[in-house]
mmCIF file of C-alpha atoms in Angstrom:
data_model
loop_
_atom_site.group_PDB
_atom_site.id
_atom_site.type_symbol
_atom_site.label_atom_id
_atom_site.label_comp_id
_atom_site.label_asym_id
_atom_site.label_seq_id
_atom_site.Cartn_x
_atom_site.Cartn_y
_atom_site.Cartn_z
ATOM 1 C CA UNK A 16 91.619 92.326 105.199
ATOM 2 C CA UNK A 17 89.473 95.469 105.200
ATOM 3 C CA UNK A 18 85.950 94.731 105.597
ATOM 4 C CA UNK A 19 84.141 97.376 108.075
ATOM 5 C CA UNK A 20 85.036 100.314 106.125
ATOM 6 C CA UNK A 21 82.091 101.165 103.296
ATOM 7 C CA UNK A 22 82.229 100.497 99.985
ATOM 8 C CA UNK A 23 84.248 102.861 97.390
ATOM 9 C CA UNK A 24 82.284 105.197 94.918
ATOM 10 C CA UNK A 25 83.615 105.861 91.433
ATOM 11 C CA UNK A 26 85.667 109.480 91.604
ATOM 12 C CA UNK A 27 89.483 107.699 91.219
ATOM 13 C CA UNK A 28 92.277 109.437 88.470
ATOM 14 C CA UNK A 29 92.976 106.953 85.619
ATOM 15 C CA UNK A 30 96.685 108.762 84.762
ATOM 16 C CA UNK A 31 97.540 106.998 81.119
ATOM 17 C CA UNK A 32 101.199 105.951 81.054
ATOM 18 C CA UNK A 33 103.772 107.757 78.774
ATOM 19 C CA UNK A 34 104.066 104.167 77.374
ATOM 20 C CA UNK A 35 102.427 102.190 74.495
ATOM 21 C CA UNK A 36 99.974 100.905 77.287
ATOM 22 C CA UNK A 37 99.107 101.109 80.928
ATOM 23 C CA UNK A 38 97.326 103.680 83.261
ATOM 24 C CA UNK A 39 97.940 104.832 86.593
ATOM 25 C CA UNK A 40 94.779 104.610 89.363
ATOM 26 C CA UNK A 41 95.220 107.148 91.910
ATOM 27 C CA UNK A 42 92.890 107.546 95.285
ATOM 28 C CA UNK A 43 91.449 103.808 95.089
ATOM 29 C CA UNK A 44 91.546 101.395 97.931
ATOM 30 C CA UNK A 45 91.058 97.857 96.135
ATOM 31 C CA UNK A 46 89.787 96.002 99.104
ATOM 32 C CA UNK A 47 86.659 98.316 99.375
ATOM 33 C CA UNK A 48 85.478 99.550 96.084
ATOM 34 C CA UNK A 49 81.708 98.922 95.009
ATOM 35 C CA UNK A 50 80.381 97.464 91.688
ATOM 36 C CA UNK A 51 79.945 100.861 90.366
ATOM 37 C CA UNK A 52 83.382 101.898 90.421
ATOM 38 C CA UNK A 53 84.487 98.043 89.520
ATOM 39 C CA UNK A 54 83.126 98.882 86.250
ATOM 40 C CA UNK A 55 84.654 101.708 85.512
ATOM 41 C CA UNK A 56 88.019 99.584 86.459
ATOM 42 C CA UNK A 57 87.075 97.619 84.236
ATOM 43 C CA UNK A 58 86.494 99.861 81.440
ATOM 44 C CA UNK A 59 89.493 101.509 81.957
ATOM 45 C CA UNK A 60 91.138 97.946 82.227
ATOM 46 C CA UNK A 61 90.186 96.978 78.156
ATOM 47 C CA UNK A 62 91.302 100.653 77.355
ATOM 48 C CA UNK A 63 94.261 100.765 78.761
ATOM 49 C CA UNK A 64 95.566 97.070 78.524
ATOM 50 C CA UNK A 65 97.343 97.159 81.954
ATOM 51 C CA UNK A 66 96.601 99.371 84.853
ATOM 52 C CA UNK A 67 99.046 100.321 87.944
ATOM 53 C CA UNK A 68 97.854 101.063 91.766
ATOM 54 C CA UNK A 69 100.350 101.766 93.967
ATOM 55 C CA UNK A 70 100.330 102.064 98.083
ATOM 56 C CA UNK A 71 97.549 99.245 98.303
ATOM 57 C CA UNK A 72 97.644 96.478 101.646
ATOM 58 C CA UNK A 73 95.726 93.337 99.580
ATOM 59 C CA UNK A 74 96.415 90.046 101.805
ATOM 60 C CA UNK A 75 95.772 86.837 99.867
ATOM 61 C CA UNK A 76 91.696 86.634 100.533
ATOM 62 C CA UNK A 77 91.831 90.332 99.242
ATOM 63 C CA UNK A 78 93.263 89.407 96.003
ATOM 64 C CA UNK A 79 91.080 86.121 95.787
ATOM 65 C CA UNK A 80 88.019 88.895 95.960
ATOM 66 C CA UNK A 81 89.823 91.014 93.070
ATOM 67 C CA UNK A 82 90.177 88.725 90.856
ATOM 68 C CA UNK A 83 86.814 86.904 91.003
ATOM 69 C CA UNK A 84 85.236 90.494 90.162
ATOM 70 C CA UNK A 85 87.082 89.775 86.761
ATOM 71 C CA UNK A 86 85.866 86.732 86.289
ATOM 72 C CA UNK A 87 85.892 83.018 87.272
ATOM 73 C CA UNK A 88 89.487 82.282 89.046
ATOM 74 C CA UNK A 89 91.440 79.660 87.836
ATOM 75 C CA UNK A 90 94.287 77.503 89.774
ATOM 76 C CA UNK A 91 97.500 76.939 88.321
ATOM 77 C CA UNK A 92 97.498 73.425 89.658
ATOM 78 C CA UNK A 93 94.418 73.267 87.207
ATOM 79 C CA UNK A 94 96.011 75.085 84.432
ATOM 80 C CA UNK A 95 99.041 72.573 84.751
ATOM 81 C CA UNK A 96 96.983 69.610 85.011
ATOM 82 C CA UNK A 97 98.997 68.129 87.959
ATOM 83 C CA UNK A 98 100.406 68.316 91.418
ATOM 84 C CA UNK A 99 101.744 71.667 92.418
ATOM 85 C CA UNK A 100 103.413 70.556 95.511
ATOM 86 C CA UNK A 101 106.867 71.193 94.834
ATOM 87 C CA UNK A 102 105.367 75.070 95.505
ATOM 88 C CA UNK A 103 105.404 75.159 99.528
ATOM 89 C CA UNK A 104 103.906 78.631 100.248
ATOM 90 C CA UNK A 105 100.101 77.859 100.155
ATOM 91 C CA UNK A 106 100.683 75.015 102.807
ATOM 92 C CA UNK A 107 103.319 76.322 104.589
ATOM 93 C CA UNK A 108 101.342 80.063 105.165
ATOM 94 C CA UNK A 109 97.769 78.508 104.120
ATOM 95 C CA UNK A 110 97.562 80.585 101.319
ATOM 96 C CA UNK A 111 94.052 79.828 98.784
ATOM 97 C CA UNK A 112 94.442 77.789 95.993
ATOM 98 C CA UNK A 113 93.659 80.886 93.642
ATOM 99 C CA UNK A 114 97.227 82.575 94.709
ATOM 100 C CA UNK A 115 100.138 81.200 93.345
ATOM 101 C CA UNK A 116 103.521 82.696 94.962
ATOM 102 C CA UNK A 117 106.270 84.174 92.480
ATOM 103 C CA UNK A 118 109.206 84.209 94.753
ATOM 104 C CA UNK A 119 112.694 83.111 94.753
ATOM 105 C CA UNK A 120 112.654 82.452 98.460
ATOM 106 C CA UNK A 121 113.056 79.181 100.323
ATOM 107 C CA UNK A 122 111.520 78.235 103.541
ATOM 108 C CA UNK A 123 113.296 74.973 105.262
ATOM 109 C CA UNK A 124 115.324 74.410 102.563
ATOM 110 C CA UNK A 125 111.785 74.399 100.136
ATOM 111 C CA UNK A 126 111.056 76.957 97.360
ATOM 112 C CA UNK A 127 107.732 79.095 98.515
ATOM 113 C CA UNK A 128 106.937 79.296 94.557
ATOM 114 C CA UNK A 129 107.990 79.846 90.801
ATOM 115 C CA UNK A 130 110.068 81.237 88.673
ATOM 116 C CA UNK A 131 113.086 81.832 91.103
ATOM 117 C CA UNK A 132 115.522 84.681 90.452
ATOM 118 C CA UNK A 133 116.718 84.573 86.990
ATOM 119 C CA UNK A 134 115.223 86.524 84.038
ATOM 120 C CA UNK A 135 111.906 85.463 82.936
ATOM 121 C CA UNK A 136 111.541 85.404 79.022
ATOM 122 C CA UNK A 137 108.725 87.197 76.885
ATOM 123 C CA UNK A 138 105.403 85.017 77.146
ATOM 124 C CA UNK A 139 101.849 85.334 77.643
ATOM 125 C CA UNK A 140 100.959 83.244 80.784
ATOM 126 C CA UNK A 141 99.716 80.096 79.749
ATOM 127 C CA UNK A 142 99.383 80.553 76.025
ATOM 128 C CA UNK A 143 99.609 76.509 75.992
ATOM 129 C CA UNK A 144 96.515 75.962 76.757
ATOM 130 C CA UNK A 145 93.278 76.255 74.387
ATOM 131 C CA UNK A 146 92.019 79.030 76.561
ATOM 132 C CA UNK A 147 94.834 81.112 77.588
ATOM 133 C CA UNK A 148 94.088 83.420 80.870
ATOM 134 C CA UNK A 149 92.300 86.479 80.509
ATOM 135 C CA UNK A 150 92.872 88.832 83.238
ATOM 136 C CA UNK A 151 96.087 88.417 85.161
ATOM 137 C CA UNK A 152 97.639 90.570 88.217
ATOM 138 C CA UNK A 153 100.411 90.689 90.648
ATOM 139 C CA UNK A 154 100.449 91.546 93.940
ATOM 140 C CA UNK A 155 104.186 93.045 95.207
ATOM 141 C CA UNK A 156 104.367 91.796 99.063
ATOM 142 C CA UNK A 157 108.425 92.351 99.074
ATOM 143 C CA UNK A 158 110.196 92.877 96.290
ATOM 144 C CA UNK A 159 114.398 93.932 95.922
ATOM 145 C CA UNK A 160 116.078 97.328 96.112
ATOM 146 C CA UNK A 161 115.727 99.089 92.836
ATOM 147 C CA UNK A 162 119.163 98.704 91.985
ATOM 148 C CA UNK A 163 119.119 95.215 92.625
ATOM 149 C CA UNK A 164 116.607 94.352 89.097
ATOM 150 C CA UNK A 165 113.770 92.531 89.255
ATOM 151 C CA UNK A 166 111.619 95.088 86.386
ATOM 152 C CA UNK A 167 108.910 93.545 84.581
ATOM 153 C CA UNK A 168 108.441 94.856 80.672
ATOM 154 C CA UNK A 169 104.987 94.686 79.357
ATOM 155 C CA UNK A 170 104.165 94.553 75.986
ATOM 156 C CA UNK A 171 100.826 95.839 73.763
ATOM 157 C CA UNK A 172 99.972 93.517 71.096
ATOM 158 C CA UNK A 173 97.120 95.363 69.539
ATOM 159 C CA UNK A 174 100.087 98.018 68.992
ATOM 160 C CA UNK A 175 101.986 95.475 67.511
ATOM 161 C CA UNK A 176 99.557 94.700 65.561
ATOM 162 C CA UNK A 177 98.753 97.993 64.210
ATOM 163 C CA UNK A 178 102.162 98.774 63.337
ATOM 164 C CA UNK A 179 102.592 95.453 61.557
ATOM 165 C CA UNK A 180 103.255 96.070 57.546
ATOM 166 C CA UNK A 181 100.185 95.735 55.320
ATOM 167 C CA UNK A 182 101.924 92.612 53.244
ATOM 168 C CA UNK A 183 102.791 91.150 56.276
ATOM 169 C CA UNK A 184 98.724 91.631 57.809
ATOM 170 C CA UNK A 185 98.149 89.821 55.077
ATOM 171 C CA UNK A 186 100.566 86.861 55.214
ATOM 172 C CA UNK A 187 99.542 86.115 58.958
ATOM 173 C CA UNK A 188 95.521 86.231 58.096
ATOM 174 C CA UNK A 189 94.571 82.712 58.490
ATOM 175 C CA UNK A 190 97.788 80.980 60.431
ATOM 176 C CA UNK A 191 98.088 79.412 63.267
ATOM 177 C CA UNK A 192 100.590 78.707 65.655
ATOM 178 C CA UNK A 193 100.967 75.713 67.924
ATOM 179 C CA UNK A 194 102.078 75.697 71.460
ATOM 180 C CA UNK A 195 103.429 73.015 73.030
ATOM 181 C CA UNK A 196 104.316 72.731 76.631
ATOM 182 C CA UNK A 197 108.075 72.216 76.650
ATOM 183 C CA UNK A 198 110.291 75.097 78.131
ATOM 184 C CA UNK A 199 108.670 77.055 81.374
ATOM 185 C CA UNK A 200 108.667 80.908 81.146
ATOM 186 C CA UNK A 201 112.228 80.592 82.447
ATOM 187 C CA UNK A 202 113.810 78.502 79.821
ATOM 188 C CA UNK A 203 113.722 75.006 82.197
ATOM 189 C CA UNK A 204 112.646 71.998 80.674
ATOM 190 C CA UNK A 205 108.711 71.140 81.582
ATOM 191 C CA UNK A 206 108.242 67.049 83.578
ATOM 192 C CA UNK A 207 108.790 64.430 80.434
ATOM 193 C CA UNK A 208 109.510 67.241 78.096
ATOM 194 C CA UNK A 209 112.247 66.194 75.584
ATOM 195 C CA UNK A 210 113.800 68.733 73.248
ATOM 196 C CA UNK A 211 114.349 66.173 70.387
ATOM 197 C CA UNK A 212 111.194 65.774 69.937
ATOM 198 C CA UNK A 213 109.855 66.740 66.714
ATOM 199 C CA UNK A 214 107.419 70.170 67.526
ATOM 200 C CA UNK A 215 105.146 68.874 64.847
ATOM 201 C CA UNK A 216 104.051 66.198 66.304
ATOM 202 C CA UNK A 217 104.109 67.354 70.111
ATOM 203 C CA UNK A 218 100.470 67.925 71.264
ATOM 204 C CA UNK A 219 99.919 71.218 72.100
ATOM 205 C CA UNK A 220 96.583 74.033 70.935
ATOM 206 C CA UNK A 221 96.956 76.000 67.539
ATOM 207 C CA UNK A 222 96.247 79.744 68.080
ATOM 208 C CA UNK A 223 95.834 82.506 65.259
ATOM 209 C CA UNK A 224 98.220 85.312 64.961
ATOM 210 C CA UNK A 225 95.748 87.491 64.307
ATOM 211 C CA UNK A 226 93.577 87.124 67.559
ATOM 212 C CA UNK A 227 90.544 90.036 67.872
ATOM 213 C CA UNK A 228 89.335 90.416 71.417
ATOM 214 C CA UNK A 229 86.109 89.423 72.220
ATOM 215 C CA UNK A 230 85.214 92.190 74.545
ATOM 216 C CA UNK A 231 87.029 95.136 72.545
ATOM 217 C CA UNK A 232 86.450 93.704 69.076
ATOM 218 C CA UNK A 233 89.674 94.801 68.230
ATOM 219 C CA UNK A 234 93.041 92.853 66.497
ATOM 220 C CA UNK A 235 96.308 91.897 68.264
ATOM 221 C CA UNK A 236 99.278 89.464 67.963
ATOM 222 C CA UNK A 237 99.087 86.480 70.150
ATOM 223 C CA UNK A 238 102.422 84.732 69.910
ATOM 224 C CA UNK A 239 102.397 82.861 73.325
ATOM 225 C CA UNK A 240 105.733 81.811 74.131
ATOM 226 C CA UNK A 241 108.742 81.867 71.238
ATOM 227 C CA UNK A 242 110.149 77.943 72.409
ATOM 228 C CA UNK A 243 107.942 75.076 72.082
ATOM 229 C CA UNK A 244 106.036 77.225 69.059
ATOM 230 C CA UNK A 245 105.639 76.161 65.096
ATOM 231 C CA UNK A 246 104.042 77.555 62.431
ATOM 232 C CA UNK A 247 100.919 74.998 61.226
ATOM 233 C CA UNK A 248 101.374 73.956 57.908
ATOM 234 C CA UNK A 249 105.108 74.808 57.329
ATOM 235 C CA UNK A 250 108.466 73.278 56.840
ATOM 236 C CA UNK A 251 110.523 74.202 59.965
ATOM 237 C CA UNK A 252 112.787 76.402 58.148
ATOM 238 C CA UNK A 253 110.037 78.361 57.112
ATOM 239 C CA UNK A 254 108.310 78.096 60.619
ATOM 240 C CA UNK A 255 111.329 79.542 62.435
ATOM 241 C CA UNK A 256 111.766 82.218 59.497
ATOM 242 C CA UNK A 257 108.121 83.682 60.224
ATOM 243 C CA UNK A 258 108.638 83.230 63.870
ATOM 244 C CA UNK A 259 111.499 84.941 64.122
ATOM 245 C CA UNK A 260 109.882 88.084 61.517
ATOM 246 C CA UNK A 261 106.776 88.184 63.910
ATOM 247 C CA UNK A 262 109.193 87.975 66.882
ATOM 248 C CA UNK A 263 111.457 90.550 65.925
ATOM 249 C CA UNK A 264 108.744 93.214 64.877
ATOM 250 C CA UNK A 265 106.828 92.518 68.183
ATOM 251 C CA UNK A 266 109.228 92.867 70.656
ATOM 252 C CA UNK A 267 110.343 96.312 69.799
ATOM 253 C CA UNK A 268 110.738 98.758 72.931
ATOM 254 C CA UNK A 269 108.500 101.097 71.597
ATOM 255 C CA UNK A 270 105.528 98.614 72.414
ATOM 256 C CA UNK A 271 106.608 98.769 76.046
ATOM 257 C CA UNK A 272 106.186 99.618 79.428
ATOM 258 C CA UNK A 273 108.445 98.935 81.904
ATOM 259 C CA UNK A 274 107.548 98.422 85.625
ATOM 260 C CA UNK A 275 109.770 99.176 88.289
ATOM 261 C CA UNK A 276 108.085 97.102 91.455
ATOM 262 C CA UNK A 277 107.436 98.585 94.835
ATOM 263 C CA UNK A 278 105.806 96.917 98.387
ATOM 264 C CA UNK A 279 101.766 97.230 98.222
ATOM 265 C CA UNK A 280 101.952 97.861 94.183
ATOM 266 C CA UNK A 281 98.817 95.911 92.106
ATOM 267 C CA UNK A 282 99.298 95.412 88.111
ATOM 268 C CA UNK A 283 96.383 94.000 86.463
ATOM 269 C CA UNK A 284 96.987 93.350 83.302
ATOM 270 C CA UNK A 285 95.067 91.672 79.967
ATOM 271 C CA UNK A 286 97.138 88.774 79.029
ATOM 272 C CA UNK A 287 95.214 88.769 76.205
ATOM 273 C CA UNK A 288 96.554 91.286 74.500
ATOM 274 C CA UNK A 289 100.141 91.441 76.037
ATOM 275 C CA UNK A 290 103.222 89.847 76.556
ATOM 276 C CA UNK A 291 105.836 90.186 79.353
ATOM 277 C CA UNK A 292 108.946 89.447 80.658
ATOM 278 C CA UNK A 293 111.169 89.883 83.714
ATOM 279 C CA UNK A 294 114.647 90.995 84.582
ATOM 280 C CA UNK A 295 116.771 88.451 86.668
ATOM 281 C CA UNK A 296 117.634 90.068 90.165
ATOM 282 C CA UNK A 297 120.065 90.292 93.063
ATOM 283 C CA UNK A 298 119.777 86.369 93.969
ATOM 284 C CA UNK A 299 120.469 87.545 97.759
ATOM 285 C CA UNK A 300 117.165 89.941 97.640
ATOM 286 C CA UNK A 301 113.734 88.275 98.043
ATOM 287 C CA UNK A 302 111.112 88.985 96.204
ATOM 288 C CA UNK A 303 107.838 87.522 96.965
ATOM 289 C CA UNK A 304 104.386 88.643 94.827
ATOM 290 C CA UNK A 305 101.007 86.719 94.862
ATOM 291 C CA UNK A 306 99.568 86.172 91.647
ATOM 292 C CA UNK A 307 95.984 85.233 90.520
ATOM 293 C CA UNK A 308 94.493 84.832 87.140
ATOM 294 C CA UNK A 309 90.936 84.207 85.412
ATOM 295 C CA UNK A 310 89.797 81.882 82.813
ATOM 296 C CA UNK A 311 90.020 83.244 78.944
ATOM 297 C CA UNK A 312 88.997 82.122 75.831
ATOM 298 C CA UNK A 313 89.683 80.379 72.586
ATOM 299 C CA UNK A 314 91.555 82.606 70.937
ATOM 300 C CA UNK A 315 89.851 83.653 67.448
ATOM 301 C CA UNK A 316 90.817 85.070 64.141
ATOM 302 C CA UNK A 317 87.265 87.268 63.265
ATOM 303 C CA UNK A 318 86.663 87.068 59.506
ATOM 304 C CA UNK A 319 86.357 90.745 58.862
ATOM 305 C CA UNK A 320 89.585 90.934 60.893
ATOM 306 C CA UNK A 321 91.317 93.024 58.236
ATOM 307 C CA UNK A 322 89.442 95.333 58.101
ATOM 308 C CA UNK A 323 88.452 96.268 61.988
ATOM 309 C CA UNK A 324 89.492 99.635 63.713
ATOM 310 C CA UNK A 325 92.577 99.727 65.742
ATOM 311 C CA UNK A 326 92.271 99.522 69.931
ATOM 312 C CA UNK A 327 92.485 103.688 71.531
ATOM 313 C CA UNK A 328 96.013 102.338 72.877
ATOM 314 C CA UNK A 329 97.338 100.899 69.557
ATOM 315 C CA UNK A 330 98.097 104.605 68.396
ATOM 316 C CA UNK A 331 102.143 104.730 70.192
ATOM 317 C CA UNK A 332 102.464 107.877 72.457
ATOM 318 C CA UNK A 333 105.147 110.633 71.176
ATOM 319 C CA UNK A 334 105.287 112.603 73.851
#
C-alpha cells in the first residue's frame, strides 16, 4: 500500500465511454488522491454511472480506503445475514472483512470465494435486501486470457428508463416488485430455499420499478434479479407477463457496456442504477477480483416521478 507519496490534486481525464454509460479516468493513482479530487470522482461517478481506471496496484487495505470514501462499507457476511465461511480467502490470506473474493480458484481443495466460473446472470447486487448497495467496485488481481471469457456487461437503467414507452411509464408508476432470496446471481439454489414455494408468500422487500435516485434526482428501472421476483398485487400469469415486458425492454444491448478485464483494472460502479452480468470463462484460467460495496437506500418511487428530467447519460450515444 502506497502511503509516503503525497496526496493527488484534481487535473485527471474523465474519457466518456462510446457506450450507454461509463467513463474512462486517465492519470489517477487511487491509493493517493486527496478529498478534492475524491469529489470530483465522485461527481463524475453519478454522471457517468460506472467509471473505468486501468494500470492501478490497490491491495486489499487500499480498496477498504476506496470504498469507505463512498460511504459506510458493508460486509457480505452482514448483507447475507449468516456465516460466510464456506469463502476461505479472507482467513486463508487475512484479507478484511470489507473484501469479498470473486474467484473460481481453490486453495487445499477450498473455494477462495463466489461465484465460480460459470456465467453470472443479469442482477443488481443484493437487490433482496430493503436497502440494496449503493456504490459497488471490483478490483481485477488476475483475471483469464482475453480469449478465454470472463467479460462483464453493464447495464444503465436510467437509459432504460428513458427509452421505456409512455403507456408503459405509466403502467409501472406505482408497482412494486418483491424479491425474495431464492436463486444466487448464478442460478444455484440459496440454504433452505425451495423452488415450490409459492413467491407470494416467500418473505422478501417490495421495490418500485420506477426508483429516482436520491443523489441525482433522476428515474431508473430497478428490477433486481429476474428469479425469485413477483409483481405485488398480481396473478402470476400476469406477474411473469410484466416481468418478462420490463425484462425484455431492459436488457437490450444498446443499454450496455461491456468490460473486457485486465490485471490492476478498478470499476466502480452505481448499483443503483445498473444491472450486470458476467460471461462464464475458461474453467482452467483463474480469475481472482476483490470486491467491496457500501450501504444504499430504500429504494423510492418520487411522486412527481413522471414528470422529472432524464439523467445526462440516459440520452444513448450514436456515434
Amino acid at each position: 500500500m502506497t502511503t509516503a507519496a503525497p496526496a493527488q490534486r484534481a487535473g485527471f481525464q474523465v474519457v466518456p465511454m462510446k457506450a450507454a454509460l461509463g467513463a474512462e479516468i486517465r492519470g489517477i493513482d487511487l491509493t493517493r488522491i486527496d478529498e478534492p479530487a475524491f469529489q470530483e470522482l465522485h461527481k463524475a461517478w453519478l454522471d457517468h454511472v460506472l467509471l473505468v481506471f486501468r494500470g492501478q496496484s490497490l491491495d486489499a487495505q487500499d480498496l477498504v480506503s476506496l470504498v469507505r470514501r463512498f460511504g459506510t462499507p458493508v460486509t457480505s457476511s452482514n448483507l447475507h445475514e449468516r456465516s460466510l465461511d464456506e469463502r476461505a480467502a479472507n482467513q486463508l490470506y487475512n484479507l478484511p472483512p470489507e473484501v469479498t473474493v470473486v474467484s473460481n480458484v481453490k486453495d487445499g481443495g477450498k473455494s477462495i470465494g463466489i461465484l465460480g466460473d460459470g456465467e453470472v446472470v443479469w442482477h443488481s447486487d443484493f437487490s433482496f435486501k430493503e436497502r440494496p448497495t449503493a456504490a459497488r467496485m471490483l478490483v481485477a488481481m488476475e483475471v483469464p486470457p482475453r480469449e478465454a471469457g470472463g467479460k462483464t456487461l453493464f447495464l444503465n437503467c436510467y437509459a432504460a428508463y428513458d427509452a421505456m414507452p409512455a403507456d408503459l411509464k405509466r403502467r409501472v408508476s406505482g408497482i412494486t416488485v418483491k424479491q425474495a432470496n431464492i436463486i444466487d446471481t448464478a442460478m444455484k439454489l440459496r440454504p433452505g430455499a425451495s423452488l415450490s414455494d409459492d413467491i407470494r408468500t416467500v418473505p422478501g422487500p417490495s421495490h418500485p420499478v420506477i426508483s429516482t435516485h436520491p443523489e441525482t434526482g433522476c428515474n431508473m428501472v430497478f428490477l433486481g434479479r429476474r428469479h425469485g421476483s413477483y409483481v405485488n398485487g398480481r396473478s402470476l400469469e400476469e406477474s411473469e407477463a410484466l416481468l418478462n415486458e420490463l425484462w425484455a425492454h431492459c436488457t437490450q444491448q444498446r443499454f450496455c457496456y461491456e468490460h473486457t478485464w485486465a490485471v490492476g483494472d478498478v470499476v466502480v460502479w452505481d448499483n443503483r442504477a445498473t444491472l450486470h452480468r458476467r460471461d462464464a470463462f475458461d474453467s482452467m484460467s483463474r480469475r481472482v477480483l476483490y470486491a467491496a460495496q457500501v450501504e444504499g437506500h430504500k429504494p423510492y418511487e418520487a411522486p412527481d416521478a413522471l414528470g422529472r428530467p432524464a439523467h445526462p447519460r440516459a440520452k444513448l450515444l450514436t456515434s
